[in-house]
Coordinates of C-alpha atoms and ligand atoms in Angstrom, one line a residue:
Chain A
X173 CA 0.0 0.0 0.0
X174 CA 3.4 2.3 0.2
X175 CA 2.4 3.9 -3.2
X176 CA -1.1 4.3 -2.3
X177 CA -1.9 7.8 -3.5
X178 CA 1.8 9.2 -3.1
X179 CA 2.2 9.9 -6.7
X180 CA 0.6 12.1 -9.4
X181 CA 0.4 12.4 -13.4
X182 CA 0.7 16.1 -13.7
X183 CA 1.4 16.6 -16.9
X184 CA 0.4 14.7 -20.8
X185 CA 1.5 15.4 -24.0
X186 CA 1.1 13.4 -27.5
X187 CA 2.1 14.9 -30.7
X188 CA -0.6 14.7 -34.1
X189 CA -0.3 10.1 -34.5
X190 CA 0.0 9.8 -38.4
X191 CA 1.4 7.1 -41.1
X192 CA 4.2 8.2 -42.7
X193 CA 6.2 10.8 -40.3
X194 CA 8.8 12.5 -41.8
X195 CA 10.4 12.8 -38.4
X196 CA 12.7 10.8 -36.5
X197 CA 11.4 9.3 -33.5
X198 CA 13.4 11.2 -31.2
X199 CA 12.1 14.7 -32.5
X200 CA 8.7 13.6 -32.1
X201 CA 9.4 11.9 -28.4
X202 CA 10.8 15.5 -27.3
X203 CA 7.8 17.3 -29.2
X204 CA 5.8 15.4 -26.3
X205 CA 7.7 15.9 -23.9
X206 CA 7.6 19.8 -23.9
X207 CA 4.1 19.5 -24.3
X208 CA 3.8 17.1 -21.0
X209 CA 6.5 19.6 -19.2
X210 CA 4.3 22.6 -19.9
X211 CA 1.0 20.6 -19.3
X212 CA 2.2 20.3 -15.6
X213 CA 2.9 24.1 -15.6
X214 CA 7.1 22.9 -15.2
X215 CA 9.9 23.9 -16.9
X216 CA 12.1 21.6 -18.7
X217 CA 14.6 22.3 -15.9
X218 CA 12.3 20.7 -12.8
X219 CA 12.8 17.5 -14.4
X220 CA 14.9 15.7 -12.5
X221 CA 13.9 11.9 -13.8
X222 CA 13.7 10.4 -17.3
X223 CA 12.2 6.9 -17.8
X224 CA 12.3 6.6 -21.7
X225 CA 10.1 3.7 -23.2
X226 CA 10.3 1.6 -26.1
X227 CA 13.0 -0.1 -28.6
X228 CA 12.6 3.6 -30.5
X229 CA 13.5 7.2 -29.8
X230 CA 16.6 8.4 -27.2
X231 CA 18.1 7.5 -24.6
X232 CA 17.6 9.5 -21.0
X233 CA 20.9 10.9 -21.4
X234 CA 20.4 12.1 -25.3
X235 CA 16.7 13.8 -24.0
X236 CA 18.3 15.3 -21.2
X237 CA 21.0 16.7 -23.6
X238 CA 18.0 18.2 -25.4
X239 CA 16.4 19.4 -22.6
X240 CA 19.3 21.0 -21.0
X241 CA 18.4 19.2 -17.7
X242 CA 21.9 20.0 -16.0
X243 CA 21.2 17.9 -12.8
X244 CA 19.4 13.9 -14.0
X245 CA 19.1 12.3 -10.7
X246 CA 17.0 9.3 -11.8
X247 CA 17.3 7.0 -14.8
X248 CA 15.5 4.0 -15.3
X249 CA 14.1 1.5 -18.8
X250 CA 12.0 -1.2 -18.0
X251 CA 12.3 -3.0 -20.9
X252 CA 8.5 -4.7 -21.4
X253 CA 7.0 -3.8 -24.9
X254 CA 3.9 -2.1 -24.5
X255 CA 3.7 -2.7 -20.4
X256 CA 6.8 -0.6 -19.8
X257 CA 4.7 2.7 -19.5
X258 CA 2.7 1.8 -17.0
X259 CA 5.5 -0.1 -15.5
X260 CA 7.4 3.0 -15.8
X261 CA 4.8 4.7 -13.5
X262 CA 5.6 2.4 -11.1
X263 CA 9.1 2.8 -10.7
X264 CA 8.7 6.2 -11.3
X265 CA 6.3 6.7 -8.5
X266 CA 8.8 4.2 -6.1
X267 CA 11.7 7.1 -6.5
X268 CA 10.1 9.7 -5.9
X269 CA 8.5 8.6 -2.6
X270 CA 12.1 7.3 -1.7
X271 CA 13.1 11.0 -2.8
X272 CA 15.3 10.4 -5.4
X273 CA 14.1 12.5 -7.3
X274 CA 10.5 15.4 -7.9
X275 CA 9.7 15.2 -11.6
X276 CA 10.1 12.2 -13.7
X277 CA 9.6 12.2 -17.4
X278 CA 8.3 9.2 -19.6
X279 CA 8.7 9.5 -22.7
X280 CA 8.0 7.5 -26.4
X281 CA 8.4 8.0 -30.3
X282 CA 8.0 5.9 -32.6
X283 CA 8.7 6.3 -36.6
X284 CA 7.6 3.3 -38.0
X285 CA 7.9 4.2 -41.4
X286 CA 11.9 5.2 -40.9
X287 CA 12.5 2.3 -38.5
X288 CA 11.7 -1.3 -39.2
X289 CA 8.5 -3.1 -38.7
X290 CA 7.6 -4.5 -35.2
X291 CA 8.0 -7.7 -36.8
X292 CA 11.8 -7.5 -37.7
X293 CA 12.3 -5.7 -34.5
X294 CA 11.1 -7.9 -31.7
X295 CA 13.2 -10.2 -33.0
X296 CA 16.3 -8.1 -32.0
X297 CA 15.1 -8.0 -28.8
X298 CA 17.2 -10.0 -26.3
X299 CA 13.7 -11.0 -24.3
X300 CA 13.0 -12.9 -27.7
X301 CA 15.8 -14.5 -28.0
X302 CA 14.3 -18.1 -27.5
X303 CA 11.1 -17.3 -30.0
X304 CA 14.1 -16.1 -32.4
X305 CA 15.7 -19.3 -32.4
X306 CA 13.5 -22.0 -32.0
X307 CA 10.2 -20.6 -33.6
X308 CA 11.2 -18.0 -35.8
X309 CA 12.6 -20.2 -38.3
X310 CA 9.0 -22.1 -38.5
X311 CA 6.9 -18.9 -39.8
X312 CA 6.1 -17.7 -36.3
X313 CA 7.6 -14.1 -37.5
X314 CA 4.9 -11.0 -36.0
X315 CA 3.2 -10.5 -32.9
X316 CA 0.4 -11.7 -34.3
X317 CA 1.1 -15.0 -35.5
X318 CA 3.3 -15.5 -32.3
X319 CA -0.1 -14.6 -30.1
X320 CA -2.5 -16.2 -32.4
X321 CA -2.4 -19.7 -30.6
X322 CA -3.1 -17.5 -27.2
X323 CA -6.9 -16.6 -29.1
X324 CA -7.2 -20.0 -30.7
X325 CA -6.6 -22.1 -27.3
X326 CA -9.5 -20.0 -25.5
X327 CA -11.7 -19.7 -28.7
X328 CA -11.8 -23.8 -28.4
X329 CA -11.8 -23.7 -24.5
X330 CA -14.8 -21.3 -24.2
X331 CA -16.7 -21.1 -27.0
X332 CA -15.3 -17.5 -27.5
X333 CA -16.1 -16.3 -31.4
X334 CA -14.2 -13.6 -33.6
X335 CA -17.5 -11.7 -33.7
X336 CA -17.0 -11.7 -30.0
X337 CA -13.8 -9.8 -31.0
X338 CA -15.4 -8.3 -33.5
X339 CA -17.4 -6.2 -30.9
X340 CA -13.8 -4.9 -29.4
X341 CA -12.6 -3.5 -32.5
X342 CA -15.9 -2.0 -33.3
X343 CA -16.4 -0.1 -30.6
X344 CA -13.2 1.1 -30.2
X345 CA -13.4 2.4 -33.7
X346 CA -16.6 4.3 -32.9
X347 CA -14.6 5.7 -30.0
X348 CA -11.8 6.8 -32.6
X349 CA -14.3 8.8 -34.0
X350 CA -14.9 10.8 -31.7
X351 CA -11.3 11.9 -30.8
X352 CA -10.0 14.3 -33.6
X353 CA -6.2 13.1 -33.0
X354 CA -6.9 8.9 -34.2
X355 CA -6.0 7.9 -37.6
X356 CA -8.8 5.4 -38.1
X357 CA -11.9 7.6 -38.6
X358 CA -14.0 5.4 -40.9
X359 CA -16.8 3.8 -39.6
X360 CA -16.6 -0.5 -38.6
X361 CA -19.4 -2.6 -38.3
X362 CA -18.9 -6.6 -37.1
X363 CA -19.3 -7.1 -41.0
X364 CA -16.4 -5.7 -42.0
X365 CA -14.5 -6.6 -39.5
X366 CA -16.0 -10.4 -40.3
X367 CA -15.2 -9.8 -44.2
X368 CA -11.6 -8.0 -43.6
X369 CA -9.1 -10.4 -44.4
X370 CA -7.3 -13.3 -42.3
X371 CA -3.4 -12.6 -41.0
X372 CA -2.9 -15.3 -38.7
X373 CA -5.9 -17.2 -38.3
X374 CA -7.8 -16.3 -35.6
X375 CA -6.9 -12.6 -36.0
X376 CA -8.3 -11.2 -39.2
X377 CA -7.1 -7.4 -40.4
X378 CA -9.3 -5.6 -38.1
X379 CA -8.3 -7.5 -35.1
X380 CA -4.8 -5.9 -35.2
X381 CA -3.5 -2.6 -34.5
X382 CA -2.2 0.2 -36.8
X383 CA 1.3 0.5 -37.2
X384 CA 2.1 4.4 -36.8
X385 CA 4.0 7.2 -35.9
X386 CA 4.0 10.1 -33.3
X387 CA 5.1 11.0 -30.0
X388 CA 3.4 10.6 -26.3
X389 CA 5.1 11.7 -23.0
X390 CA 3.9 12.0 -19.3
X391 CA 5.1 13.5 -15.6
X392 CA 4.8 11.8 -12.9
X393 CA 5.3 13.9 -9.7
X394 CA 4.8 13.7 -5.7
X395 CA 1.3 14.0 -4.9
X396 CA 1.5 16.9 -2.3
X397 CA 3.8 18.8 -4.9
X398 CA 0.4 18.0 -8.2
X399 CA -1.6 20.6 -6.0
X400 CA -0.2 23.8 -6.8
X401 CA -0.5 22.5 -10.5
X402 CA -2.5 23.7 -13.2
X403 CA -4.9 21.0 -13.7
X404 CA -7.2 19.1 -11.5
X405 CA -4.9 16.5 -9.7
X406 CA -5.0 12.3 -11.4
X407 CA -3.8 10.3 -8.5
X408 CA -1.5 6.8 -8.9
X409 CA -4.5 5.0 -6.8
X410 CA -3.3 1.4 -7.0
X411 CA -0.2 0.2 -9.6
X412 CA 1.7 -2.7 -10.5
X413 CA 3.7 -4.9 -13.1
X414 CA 3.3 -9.0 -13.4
X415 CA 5.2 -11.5 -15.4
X416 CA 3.4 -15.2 -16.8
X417 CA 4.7 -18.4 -16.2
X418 CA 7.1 -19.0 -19.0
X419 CA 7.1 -15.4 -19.9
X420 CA 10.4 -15.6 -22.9
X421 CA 8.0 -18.4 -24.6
X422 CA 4.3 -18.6 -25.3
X423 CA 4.3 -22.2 -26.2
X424 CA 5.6 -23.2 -22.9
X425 CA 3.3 -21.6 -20.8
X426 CA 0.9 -23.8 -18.8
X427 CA -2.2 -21.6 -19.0
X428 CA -1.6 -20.0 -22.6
X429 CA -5.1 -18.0 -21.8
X430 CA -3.5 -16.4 -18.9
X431 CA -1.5 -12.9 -19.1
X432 CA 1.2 -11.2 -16.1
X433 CA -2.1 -9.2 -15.6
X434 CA -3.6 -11.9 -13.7
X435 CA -1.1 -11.2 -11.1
X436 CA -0.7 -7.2 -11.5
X437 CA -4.2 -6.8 -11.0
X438 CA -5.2 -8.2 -7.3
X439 CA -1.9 -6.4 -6.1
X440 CA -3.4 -2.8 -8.1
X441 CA -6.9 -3.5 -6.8
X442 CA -5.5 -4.0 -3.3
X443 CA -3.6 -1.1 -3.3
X444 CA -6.1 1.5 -4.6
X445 CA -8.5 0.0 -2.2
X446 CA -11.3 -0.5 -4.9
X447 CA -12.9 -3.1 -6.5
X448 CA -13.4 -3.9 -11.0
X449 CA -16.9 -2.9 -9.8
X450 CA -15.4 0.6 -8.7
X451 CA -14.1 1.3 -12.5
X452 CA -15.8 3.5 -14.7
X453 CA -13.6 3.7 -17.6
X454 CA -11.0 1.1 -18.6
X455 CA -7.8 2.3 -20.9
X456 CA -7.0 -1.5 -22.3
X457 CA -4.1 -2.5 -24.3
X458 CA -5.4 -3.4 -27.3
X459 CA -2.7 -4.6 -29.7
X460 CA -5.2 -7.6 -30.8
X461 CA -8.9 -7.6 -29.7
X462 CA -8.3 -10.7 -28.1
X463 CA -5.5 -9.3 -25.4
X464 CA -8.4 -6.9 -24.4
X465 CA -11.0 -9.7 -23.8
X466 CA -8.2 -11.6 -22.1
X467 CA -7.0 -8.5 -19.6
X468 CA -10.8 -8.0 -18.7
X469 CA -11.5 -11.4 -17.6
X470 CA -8.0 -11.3 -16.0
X471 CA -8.6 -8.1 -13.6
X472 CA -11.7 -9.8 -12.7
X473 CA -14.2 -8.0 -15.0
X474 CA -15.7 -11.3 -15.5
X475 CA -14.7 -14.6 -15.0
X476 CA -12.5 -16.9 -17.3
X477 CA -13.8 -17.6 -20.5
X478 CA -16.9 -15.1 -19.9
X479 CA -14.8 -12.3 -21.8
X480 CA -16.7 -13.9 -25.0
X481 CA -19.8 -12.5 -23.7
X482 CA -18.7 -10.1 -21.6
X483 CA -17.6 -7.7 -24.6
X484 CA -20.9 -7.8 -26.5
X485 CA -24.3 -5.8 -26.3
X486 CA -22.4 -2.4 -26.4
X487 CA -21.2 -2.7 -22.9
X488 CA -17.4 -1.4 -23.6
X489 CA -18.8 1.3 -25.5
X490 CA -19.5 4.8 -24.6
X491 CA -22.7 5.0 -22.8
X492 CA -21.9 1.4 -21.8
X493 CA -21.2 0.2 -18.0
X494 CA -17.5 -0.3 -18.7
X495 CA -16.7 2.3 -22.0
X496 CA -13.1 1.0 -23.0
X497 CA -10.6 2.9 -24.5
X498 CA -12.0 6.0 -25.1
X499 CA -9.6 7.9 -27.0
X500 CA -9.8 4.6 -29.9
X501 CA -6.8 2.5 -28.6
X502 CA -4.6 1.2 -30.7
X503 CA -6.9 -0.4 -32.7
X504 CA -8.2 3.0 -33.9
X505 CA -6.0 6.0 -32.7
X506 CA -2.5 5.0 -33.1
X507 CA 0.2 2.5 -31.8
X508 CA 1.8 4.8 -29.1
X509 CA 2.5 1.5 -27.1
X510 CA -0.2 2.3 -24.9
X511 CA 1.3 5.8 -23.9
X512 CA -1.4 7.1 -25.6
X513 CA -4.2 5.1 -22.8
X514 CA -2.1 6.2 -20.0
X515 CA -2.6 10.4 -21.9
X516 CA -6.3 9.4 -22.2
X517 CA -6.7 8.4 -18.5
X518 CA -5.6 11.3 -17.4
X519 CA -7.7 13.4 -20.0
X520 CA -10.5 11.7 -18.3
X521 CA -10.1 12.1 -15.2
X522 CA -9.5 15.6 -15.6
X523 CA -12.6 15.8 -16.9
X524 CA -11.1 16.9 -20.6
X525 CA -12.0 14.5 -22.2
X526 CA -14.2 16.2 -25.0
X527 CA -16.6 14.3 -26.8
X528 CA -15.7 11.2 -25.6
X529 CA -15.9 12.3 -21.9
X530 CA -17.3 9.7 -19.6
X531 CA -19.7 11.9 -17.5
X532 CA -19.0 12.1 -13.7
X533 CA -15.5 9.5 -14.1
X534 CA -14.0 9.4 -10.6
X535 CA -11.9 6.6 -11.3
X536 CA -10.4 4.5 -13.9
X537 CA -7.8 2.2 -15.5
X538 CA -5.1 2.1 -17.8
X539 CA -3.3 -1.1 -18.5
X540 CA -0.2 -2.4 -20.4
X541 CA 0.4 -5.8 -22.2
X542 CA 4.0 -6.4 -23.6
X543 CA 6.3 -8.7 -25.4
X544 CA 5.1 -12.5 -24.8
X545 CA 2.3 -11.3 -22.1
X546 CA 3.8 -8.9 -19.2
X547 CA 1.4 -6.9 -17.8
X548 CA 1.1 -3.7 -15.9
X549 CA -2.2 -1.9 -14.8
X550 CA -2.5 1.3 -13.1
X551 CA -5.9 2.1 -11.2
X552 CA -6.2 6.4 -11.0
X553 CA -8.4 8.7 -9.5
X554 CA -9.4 12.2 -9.3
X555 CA -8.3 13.7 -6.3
Chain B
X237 CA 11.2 -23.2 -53.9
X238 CA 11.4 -20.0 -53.4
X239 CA 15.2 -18.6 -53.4
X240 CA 14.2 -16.1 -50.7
X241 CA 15.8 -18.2 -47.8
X242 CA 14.0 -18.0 -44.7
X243 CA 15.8 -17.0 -41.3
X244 CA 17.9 -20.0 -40.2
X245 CA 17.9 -20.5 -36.2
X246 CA 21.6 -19.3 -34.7
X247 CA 22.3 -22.6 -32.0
X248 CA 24.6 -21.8 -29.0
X249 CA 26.5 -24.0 -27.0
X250 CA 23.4 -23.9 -24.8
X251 CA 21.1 -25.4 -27.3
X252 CA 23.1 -27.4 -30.1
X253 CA 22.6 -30.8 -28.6
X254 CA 18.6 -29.7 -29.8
X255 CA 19.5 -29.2 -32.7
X256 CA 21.9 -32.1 -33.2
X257 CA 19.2 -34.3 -31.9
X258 CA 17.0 -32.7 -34.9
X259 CA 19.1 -33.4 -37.6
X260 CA 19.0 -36.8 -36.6
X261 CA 15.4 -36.9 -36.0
X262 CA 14.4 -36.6 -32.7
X263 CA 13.1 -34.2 -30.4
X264 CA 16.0 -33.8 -28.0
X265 CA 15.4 -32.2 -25.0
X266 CA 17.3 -31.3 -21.6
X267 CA 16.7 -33.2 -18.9
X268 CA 18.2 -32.5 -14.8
X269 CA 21.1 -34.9 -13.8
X270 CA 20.2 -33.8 -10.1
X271 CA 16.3 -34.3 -10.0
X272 CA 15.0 -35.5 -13.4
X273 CA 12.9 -32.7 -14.8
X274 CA 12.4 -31.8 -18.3
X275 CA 12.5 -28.7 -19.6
X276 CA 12.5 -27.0 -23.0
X277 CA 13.6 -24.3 -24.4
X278 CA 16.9 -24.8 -23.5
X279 CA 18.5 -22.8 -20.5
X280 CA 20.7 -22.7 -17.7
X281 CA 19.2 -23.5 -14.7
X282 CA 16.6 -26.5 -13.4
X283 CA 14.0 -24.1 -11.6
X284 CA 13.2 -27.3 -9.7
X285 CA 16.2 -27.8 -7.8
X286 CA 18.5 -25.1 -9.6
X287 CA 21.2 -27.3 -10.8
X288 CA 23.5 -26.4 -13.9
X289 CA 23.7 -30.4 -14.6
X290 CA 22.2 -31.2 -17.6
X291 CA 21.9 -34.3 -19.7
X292 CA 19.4 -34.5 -23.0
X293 CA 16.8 -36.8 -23.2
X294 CA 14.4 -38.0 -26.8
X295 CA 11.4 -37.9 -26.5
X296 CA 9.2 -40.3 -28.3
X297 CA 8.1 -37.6 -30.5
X298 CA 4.4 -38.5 -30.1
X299 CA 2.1 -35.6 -28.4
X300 CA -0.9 -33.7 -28.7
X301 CA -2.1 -30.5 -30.0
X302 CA -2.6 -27.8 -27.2
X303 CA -3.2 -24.8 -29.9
X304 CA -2.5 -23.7 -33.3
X305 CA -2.4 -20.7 -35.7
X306 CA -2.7 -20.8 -39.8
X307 CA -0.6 -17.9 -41.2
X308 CA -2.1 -15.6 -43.9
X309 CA 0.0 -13.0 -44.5
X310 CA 4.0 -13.6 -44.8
X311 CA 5.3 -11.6 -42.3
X312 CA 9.4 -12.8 -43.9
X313 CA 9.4 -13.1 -48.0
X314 CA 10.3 -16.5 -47.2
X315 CA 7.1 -17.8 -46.2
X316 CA 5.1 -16.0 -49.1
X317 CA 5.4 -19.5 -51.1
X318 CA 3.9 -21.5 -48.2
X319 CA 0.7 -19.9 -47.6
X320 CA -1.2 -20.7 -45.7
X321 CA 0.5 -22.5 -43.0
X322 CA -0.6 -23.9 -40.0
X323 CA 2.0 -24.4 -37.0
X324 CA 0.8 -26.5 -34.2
X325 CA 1.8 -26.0 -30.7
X326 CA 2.0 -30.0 -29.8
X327 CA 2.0 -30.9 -25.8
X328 CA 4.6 -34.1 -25.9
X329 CA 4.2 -36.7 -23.8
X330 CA 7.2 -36.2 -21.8
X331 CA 5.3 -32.7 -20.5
X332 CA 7.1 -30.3 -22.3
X333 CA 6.0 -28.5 -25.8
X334 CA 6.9 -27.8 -29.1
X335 CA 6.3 -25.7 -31.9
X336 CA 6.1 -27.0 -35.8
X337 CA 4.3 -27.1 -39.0
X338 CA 1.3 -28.8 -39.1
X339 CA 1.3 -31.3 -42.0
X340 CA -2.2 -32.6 -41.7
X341 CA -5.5 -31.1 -42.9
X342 CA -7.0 -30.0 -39.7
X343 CA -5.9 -29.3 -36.1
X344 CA -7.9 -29.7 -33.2
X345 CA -7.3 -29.7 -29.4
X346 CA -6.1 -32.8 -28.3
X347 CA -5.6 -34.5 -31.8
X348 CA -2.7 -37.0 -31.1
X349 CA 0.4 -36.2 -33.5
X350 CA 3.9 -37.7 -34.4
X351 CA 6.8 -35.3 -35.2
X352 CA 9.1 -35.3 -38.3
X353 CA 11.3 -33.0 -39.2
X354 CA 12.2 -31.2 -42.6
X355 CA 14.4 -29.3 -44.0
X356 CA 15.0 -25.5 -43.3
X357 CA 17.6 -22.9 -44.1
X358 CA 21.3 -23.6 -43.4
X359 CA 20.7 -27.3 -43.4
X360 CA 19.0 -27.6 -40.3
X361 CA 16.3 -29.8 -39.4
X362 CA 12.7 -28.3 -38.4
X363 CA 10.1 -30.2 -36.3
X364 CA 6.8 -30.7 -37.9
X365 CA 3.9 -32.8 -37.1
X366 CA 1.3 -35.1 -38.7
X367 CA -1.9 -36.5 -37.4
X368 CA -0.7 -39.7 -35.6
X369 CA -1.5 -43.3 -37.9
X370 CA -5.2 -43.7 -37.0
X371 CA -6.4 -40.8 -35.4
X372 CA -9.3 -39.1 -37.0
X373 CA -8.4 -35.7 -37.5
X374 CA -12.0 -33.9 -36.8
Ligands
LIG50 ZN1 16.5 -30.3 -11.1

């Protein structure tokens, strides 16, 4: 319960998401990261932390450099794919109530379209090593062919059907068009997401997320220190990482429908004190449909192999009892490796959330699901 | 064939007895000289007991299908030729799993499968797996 409340996101920034940048990653990762800095009402100066996330953009050092911080006292990567953001939080959150350090930055960019595709890159990634050898050379290449058996095992287990999935995607997407920063603006119905074409069988095209390119930064700061701020304080309620069994090899794992969320979330719920009941808007991960239904039946939403059902009828959609990801995920918005749901949180919260504002949201959650199934979910509140 | 090779694995000291077991063959996997347990893929450590002693054990190479995927897109210009193709993720008797082609028409959970291997990049040896001899397949 240490970091109960102790720590604050007092500052967001994302630049315009868009195929085809013509800027490097590292421009666009300091582009947010002004914007976060003067979000909070800081200068560049306050910072005294840098978390950087992702395989893409610079290094603490190299932003500092840019910054002209003169005096870094924390550093720190936790190296987990699309869970090290929220990861990052926590760590983040641990040094400053140690008091290491005041202001830490987190920062991402990503130019796809300079850089290689995720599916060359993971491979370069020492956590893959293992999948690079032994299952690489078989086809099992992308994300989504190297998660695909994940969505097959509890599609035969539980009945669960892509038009179950299909219901994720599409109401993300109608969610995407409500936010004038998300790439995706056409509409989706289950039909097209039912005729769009198969990648690696169960995920079709509209199961998967975009591949794009922009910026997203955020500060996290003492609590005590997000009152004099600027904009209605987001407190770090409840937070924490977890690892699966087997987590350098998919295949291996005894539960395959089981993510490190599973064990993040009890720890999160414990610590902010509140219950899945308590949630009123849910920032998902949502690199394939099927890793949200699996992270909502892991935090308890509902129970095991319920996530079919769970999804349908509307009720992740605005206006639903559990909208998720209201800013169009990265389904719709953009791949900002779930920076972007941690920036959307907090636009919630503070209730700024324009058209897509949940009315009356006191709290909420953002989570993050990386490499072969880490996990990190951060419960927040308005306070 | 396609003369777009497809990435060929890189073995270490840690893991070429696997792969001299496959190009024999067999599914070779490491077994604990102190307390007996399987375990694949290969590493350091027994997390039963936490032993470095290692010896390899074959397995049978008989098994059953926990999950699968069919590939539709080639995500390497290697596999464009081979679409669509189905890996199986095969639960081997011995406990521990492996990952190949499927060579049979359809997978389901639990349909009982025999590895074989063929032949990748590099000369190596890749596991695959057909529907054991008198199993129906659906
Ligand atoms: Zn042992």
């Amino acid at each position: 319960m240490a970091l109960r409340d102790k720590a604050a996101i007092t500052g967001i920034g994302e630049t315009a998401y868009q195929r085809g940048a013509t800027r490097p990653a590292t421009a666009l990762q300091l582009e947010a990261s002004l914007l976060a800095i003067a979000d909070a009402g800081l200068a560049p100066g306050d910072i005294d932390g840098i978390m950087p996330i992702g395989t893409t953009g610079a290094s603490a050092e190299e932003l500092a450099t840019n910054l002209g911080i003169t005096d870094l006292r924390y550093t720190a990567v936790t190296p987990m794919g699309g869970a090290g953001g929220i990861a990052s939080i926590q760590t983040a959150a641990a040094a400053i109530q140690a008091g290491l350090c005041r202001h830490v930055l987190i920062a991402a960019g990503r130019n796809t379209s300079i850089a290689a595709k995720v599916g060359a890159r993971i491979h370069a990634m020492p956590q893959f090593h293992l999948v690079t050898e032994f299952e690489l050379p078989l086809g099992a290449i992308a994300p989504a062919q190297l998660y695909a058996p994940m969505a097959r095992r509890h599609m035969e287990l539980f009945g669960t059907t892509s038009a179950q999935l299909a219901e994720i995607a599409v109401a993300i997407r109608g969610h995407a068009m409500l936010n004038d920063n998300a790439i995706m603006k056409k509409p989706m119905t289950v039909a097209d997401h039912q005729a769009s074409r198969m990648i690696a069988d169960p995920f079709r095209l509209l199961d998967c997320s975009l591949e794009s390119d922009g910026g997203a930064a955020f500060i996290v700061s003492a609590a005590d220190r997000a009152r004099d701020m600027r904009a209605p304080r987001v407190l770090v309620s409840g937070i924490a990482e977890g690892h699966p069994d087997s987590p350098s090899a998919i295949t291996q794992r005894p539960d395959m429908t089981r993510l490190g969320i599973a064990k993040a979330a009890p720890r999160a719920f414990a610590m902010a004190g509140v219950t899945p009941a308590d949630i009123q808007v849910a920032e998902v991960y949502d690199c394939f449909t099927w890793v949200v239904l699996c992270q909502l039946e892991d935090m308890g939403f509902c129970a095991k192999g319920e996530g079919g059902a769970f999804v349908q009828g509307g009720r992740i959609a605005l206006g639903g009892a559990l909208p998720v990801n209201t800013h169009g995920g990265l389904l719709s918005q953009a791949h900002m490796i779930g920076m972007n749901h941690v920036v959307e949180l907090v636009r919630q919260l503070r209730h700024q959330a324009g058209r897509a504002q949940v009315a009356g949201v006191e709290v909420g959650l953002a989570t993050g699901y990386g490499d072969l199934g880490d996990g990190a979910l951060m419960i927040a509140r308005r306070g | 064939m396609s003369d777009i090779m497809k990435p060929a694995p890189h073995p270490s000291p840690l893991t070429q007895p696997y792969w001299d077991g496959a190009a024999q063959g067999v599914l070779r996997v490491q077994q604990c000289a102190a307390c007996g347990k399987l375990r694949h893929y290969p590493r350091y450590l027994c997390d039963a007991c936490h032993s470095f002693d290692v010896t390899w054990k074959d397995c049978s190479g008989r098994g059953t299908v926990h999950s699968w995927m069919v590939a539709h897109h080639a995500f390497h210009p290697g596999f464009k030729e081979d679409l669509p193709y189905t890996l199986v993720v095969v639960e081997m008797e011995e406990g521990v799993r492996a990952l190949g082609r499927f060579t049979g028409e359809a997978p389901r959970i639990g349909l009982p499968v025999v590895i074989h291997f063929t032949a990748g990049s590099d000369g190596f040896a890749l596991p695959a797996f057909a529907p054991a001899a008198g199993s129906p397949e659906a």
